[in-house]
Tab-separated table of C-alpha atoms in Angstrom:
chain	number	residue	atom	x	y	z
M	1464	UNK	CA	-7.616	14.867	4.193
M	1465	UNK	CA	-7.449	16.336	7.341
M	1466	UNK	CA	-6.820	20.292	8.367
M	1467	UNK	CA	-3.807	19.359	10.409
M	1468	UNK	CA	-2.177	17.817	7.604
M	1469	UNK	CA	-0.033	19.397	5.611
M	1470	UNK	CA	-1.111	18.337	2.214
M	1471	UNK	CA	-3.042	20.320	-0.344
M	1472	UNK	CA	-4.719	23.607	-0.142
M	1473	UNK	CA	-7.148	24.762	2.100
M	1474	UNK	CA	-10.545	24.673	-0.055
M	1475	UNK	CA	-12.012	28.159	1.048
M	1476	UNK	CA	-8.567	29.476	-0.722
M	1477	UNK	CA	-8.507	27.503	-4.282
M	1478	UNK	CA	-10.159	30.118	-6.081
M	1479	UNK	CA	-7.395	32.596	-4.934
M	1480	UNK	CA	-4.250	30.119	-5.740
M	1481	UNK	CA	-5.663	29.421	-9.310
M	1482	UNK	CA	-6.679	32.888	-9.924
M	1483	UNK	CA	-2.944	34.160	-8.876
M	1484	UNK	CA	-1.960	31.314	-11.034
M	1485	UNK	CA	-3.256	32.184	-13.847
M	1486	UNK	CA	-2.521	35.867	-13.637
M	1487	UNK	CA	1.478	35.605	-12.327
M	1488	UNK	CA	2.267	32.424	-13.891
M	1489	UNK	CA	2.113	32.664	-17.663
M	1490	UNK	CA	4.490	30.141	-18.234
M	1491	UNK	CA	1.981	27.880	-17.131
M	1492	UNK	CA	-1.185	26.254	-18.303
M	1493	UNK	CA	-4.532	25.335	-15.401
M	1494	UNK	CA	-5.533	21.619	-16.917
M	1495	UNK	CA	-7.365	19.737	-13.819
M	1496	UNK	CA	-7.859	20.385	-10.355
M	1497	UNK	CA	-7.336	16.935	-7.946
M	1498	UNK	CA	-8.353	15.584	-4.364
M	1499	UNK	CA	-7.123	13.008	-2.120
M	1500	UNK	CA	-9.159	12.487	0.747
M	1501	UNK	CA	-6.849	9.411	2.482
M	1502	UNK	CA	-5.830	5.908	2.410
M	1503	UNK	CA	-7.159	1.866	2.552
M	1504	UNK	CA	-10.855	3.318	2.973
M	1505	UNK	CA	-13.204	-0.013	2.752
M	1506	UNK	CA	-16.555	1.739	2.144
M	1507	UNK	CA	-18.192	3.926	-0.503
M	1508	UNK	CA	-19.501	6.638	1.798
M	1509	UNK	CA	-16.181	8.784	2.264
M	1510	UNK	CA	-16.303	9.354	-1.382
M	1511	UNK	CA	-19.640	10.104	-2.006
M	1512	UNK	CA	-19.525	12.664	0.434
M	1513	UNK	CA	-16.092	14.135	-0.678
M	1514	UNK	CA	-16.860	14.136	-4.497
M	1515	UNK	CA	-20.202	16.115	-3.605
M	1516	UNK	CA	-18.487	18.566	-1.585
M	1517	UNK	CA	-15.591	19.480	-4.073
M	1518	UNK	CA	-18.078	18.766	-7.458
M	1519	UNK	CA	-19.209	22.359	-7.036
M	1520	UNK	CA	-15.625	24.315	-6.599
M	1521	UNK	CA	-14.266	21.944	-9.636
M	1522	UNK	CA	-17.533	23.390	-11.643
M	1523	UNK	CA	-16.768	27.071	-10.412
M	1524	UNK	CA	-12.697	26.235	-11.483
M	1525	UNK	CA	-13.832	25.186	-14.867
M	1526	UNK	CA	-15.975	27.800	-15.396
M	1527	UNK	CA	-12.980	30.418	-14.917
M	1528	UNK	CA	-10.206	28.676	-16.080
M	1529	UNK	CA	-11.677	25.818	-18.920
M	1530	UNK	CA	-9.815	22.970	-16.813
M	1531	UNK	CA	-9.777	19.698	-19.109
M	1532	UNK	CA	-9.980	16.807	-16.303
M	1533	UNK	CA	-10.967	16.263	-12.565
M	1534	UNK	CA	-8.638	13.559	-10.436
M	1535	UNK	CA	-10.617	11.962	-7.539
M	1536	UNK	CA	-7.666	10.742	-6.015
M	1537	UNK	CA	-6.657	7.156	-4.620
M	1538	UNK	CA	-7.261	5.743	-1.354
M	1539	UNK	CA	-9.108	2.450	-2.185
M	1540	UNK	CA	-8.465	-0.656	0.286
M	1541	UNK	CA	-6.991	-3.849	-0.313
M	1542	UNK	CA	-8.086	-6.751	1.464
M	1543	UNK	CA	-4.984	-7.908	3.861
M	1544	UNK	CA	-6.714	-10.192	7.081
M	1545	UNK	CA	-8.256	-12.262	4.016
M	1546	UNK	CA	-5.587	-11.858	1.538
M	1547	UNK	CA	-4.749	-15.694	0.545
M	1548	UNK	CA	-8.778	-16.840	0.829
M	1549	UNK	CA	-9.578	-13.861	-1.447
M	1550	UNK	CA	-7.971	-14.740	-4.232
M	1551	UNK	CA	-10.779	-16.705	-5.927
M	1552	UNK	CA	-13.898	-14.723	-7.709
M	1553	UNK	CA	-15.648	-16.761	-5.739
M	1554	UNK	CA	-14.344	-15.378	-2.258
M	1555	UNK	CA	-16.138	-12.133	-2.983
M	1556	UNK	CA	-19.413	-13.488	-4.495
M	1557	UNK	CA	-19.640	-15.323	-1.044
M	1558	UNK	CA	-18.198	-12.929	1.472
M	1559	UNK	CA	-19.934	-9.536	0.393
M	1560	UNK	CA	-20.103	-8.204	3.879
M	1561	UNK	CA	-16.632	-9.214	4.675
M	1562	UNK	CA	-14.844	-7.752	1.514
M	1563	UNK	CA	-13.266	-4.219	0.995
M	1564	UNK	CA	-14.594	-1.699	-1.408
M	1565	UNK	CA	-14.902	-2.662	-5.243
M	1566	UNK	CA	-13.762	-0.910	-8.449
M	1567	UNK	CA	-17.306	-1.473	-9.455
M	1568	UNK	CA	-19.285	-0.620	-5.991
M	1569	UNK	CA	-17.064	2.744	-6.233
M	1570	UNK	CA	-17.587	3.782	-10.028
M	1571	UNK	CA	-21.473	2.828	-9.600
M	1572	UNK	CA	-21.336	5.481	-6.252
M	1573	UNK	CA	-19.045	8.593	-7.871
M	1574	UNK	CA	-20.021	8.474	-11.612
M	1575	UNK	CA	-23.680	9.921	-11.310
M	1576	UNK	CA	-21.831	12.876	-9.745
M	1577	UNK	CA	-19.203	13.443	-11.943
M	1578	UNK	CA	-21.240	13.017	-15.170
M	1579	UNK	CA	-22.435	16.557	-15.256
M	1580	UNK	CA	-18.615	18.050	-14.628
M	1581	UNK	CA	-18.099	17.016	-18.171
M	1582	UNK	CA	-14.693	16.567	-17.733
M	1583	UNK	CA	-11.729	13.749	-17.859
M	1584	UNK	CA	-11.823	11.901	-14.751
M	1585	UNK	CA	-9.035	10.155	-13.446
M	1586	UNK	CA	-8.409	8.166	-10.347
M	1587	UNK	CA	-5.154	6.752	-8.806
M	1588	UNK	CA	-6.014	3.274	-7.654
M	1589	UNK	CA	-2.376	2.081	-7.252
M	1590	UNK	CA	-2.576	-0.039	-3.824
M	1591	UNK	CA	-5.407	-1.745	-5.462
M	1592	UNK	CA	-4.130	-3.042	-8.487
M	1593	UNK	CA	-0.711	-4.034	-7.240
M	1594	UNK	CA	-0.900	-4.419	-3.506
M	1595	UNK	CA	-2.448	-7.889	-3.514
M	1596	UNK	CA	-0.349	-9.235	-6.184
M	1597	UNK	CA	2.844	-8.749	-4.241
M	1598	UNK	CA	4.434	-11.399	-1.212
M	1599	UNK	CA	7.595	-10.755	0.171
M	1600	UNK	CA	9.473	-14.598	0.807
M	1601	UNK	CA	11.820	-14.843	3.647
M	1602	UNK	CA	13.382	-17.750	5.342
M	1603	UNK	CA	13.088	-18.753	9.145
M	1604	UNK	CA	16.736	-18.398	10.740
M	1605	UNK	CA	16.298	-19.769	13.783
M	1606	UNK	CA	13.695	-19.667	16.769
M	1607	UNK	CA	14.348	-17.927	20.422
M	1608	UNK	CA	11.946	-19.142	23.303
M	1609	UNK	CA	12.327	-16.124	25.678
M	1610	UNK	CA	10.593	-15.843	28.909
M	1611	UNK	CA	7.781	-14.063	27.611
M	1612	UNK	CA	7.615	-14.903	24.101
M	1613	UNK	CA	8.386	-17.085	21.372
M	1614	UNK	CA	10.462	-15.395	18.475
M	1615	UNK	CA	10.932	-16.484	14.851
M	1616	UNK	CA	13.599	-14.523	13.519
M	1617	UNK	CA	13.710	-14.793	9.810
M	1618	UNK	CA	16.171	-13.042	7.114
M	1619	UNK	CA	13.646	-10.357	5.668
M	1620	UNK	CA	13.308	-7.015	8.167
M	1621	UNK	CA	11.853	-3.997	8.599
M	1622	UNK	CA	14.133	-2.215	5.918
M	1623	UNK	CA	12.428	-4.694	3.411
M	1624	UNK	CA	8.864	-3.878	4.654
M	1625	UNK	CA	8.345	-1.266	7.030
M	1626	UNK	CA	4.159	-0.932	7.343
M	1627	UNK	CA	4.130	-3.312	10.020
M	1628	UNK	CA	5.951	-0.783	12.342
M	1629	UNK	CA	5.558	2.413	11.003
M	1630	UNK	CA	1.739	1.852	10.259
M	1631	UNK	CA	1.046	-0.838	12.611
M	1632	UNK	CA	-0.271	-2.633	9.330
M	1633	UNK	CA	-1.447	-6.440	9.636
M	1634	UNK	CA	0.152	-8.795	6.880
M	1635	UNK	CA	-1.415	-11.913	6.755
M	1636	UNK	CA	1.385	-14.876	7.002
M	1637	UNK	CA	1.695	-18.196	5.634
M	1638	UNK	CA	4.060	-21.175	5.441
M	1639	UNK	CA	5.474	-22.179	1.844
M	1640	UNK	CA	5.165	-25.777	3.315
M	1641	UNK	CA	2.026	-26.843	3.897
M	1642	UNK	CA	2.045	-27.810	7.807
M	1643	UNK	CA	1.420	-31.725	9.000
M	1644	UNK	CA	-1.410	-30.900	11.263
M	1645	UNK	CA	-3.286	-28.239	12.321
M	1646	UNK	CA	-1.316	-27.379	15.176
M	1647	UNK	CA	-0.450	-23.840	15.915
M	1648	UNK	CA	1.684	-21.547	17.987
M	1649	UNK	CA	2.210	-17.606	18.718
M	1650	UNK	CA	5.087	-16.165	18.104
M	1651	UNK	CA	6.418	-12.727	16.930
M	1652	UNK	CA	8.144	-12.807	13.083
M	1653	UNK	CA	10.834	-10.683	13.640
M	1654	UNK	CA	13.943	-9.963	11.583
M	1655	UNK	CA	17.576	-9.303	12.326
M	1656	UNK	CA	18.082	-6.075	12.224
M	1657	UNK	CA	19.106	-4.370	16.149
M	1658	UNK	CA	15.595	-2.409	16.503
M	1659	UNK	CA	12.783	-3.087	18.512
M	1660	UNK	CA	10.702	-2.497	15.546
M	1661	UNK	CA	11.714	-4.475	13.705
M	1662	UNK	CA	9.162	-6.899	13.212
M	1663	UNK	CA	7.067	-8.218	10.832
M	1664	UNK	CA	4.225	-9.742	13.084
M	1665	UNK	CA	3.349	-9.677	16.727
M	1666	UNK	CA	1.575	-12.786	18.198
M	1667	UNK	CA	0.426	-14.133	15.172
M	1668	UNK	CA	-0.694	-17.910	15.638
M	1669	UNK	CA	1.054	-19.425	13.212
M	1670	UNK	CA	1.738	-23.621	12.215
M	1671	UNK	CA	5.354	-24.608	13.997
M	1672	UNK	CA	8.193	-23.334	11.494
M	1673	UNK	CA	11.498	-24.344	11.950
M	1674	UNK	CA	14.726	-23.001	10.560
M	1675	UNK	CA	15.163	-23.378	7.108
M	1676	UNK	CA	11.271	-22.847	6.267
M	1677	UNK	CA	10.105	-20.236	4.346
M	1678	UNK	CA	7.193	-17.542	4.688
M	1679	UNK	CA	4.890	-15.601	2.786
M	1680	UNK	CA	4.089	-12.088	3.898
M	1681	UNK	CA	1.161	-11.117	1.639
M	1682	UNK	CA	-0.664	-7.905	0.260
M	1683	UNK	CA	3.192	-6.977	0.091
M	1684	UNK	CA	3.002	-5.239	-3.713
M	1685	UNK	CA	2.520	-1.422	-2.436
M	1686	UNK	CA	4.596	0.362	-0.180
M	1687	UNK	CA	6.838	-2.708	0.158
M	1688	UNK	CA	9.845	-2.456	-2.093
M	1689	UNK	CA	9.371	1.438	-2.809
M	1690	UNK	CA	9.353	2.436	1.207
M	1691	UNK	CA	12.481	-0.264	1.151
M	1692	UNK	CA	15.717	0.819	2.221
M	1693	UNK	CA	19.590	-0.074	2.929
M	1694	UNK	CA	19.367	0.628	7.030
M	1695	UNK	CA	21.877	-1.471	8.859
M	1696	UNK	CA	23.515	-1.631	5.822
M	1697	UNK	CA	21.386	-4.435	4.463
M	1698	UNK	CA	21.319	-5.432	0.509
M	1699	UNK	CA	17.427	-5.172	-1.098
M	1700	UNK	CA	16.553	-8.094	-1.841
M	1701	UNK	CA	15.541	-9.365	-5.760
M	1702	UNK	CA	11.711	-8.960	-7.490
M	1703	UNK	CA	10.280	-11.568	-9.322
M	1704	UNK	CA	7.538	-11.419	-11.550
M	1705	UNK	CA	5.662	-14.459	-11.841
M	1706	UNK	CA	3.515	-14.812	-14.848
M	1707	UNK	CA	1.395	-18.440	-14.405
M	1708	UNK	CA	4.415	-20.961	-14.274
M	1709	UNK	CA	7.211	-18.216	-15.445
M	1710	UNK	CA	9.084	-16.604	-12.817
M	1711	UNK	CA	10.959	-13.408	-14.207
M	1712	UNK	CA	13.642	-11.256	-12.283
M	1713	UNK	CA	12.682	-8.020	-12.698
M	1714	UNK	CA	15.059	-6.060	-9.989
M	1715	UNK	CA	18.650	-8.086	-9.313
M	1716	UNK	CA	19.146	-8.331	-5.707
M	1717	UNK	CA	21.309	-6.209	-4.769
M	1718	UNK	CA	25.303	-6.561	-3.205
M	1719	UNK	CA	27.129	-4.701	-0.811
M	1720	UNK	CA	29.303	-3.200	-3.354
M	1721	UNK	CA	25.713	-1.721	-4.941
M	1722	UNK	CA	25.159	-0.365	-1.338
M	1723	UNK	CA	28.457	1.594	-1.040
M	1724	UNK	CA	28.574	2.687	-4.368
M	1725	UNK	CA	28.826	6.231	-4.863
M	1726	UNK	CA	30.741	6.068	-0.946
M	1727	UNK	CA	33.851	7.394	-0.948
M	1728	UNK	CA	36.654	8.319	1.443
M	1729	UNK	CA	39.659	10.618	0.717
């Protein structure tokens, strides 16, 4: 990460914090030492160059201390302007210069230099594995035509995925219906909820959607539901896990009673 930041421990210091550790904490036992260098990175070289910086403190640590396992973090990118054409193997075997970072591309870069650690090394790839496998469905409400802009307002909001305006993230965003021709529009998805921010897309060129239609917002399975909230007083919605043609309810939509609960006035 970064210096401003205010995660982790400055690395001219970690031979201090785990040698106070070990001496004032007895009640505790020094297994691994972890990194996290940031987020959706889409190329090898940030990792290289991090694992070969920190390889030689986590050899230094294990010397002292006998850690048992080495975590290199997460931080791998997902594939969101391409998120519906990637789906197929053969996506990636034609699009190699267009694709994000592979599981294989980064284990064939970082293993080589972890080898010699001799230690358990573990890795937190959790936008990877679930980010593309999540789409959040919401229905069109009805369309505004303002003077500067055409507005879809649809039923899912900002409380239901907030990356679009706290992270300026890009969703790619489909129709459920396949359109009649290939005419398209730009509008801003927006949802209901009285914030400025709250918005889904901005002029994305989309096919015409009426009320009534439904939308996909892809690459919607990390930080979707778990950065969700109840703001504006707004039930979260239901999950469903679909499994080839079986569709599952895994989280029950919630009601404005499960909202409240727990509220009380005397």
């Amino acid at each position: 990460g970064k210096s401003e930041n205010k995660f982790g421990v400055d690395f001219e210091n970690i031979l201090d914090v785990y040698a106070r550790a070990a001496a004032e904490c007895q009640h505790l036992e020094l297994r691994g030492l972890q990194m996290h260098i940031g987020s959706q990175l889409t190329s090898v070289e940030p990792f290289v160059e991090a694992v070969r910086k920190v390889v030689p403190l986590v050899q230094e640590v294990k010397a002292r201390h006998g850690i048992q396992f080495f975590s290199i973090g997460g931080g791998i990118g997902i594939n969101y302007r391409q998120s519906l054409d990637s789906g197929p193997e053969s996506w990636w075997q034609e699009n190699e210069n267009l694709h994000p970072l592979t599981i294989q591309a980064y284990a064939d870069a970082v293993t080589p230099l972890l080898q010699p650690l001799g230690l358990r090394i573990l890795c937190e790839p959790g936008r990877f594995m679930v980010g593309n496998a999540g789409a959040l469905i919401t229905r069109v409400l009805y369309e505004k035509r303002g003077a500067a802009k055409i507005f879809k307002i649809v039923d899912a909001g900002m409380n239901d995925l907030i990356r679009p305006t706290l992270y300026e993230g890009w969703h790619q965003i489909v129709p459920l219906k396949q359109p009649a021709t290939g005419e398209v529009e730009k509008a801003d998805i927006v949802g209901p909820i009285c914030e400025t921010g709250d918005f889904l897309a901005q002029n994305r060129e989309l096919p015409p959607v009426q009320a009534g239609d439904y939308l996909a917002v892809l690459s919607a399975g990390a930080y979707g539901f778990t950065m969700a909230s109840n703001y504006n007083t707004r039930p979260m919605p239901a999950e469903v896990l679909v499994d080839g043609a079986k569709a599952t309810v895994v989280r029950e939509r919630q009601t404005l009673d499960d909202v409240l609960k727990g509220e009380r006035v005397e």
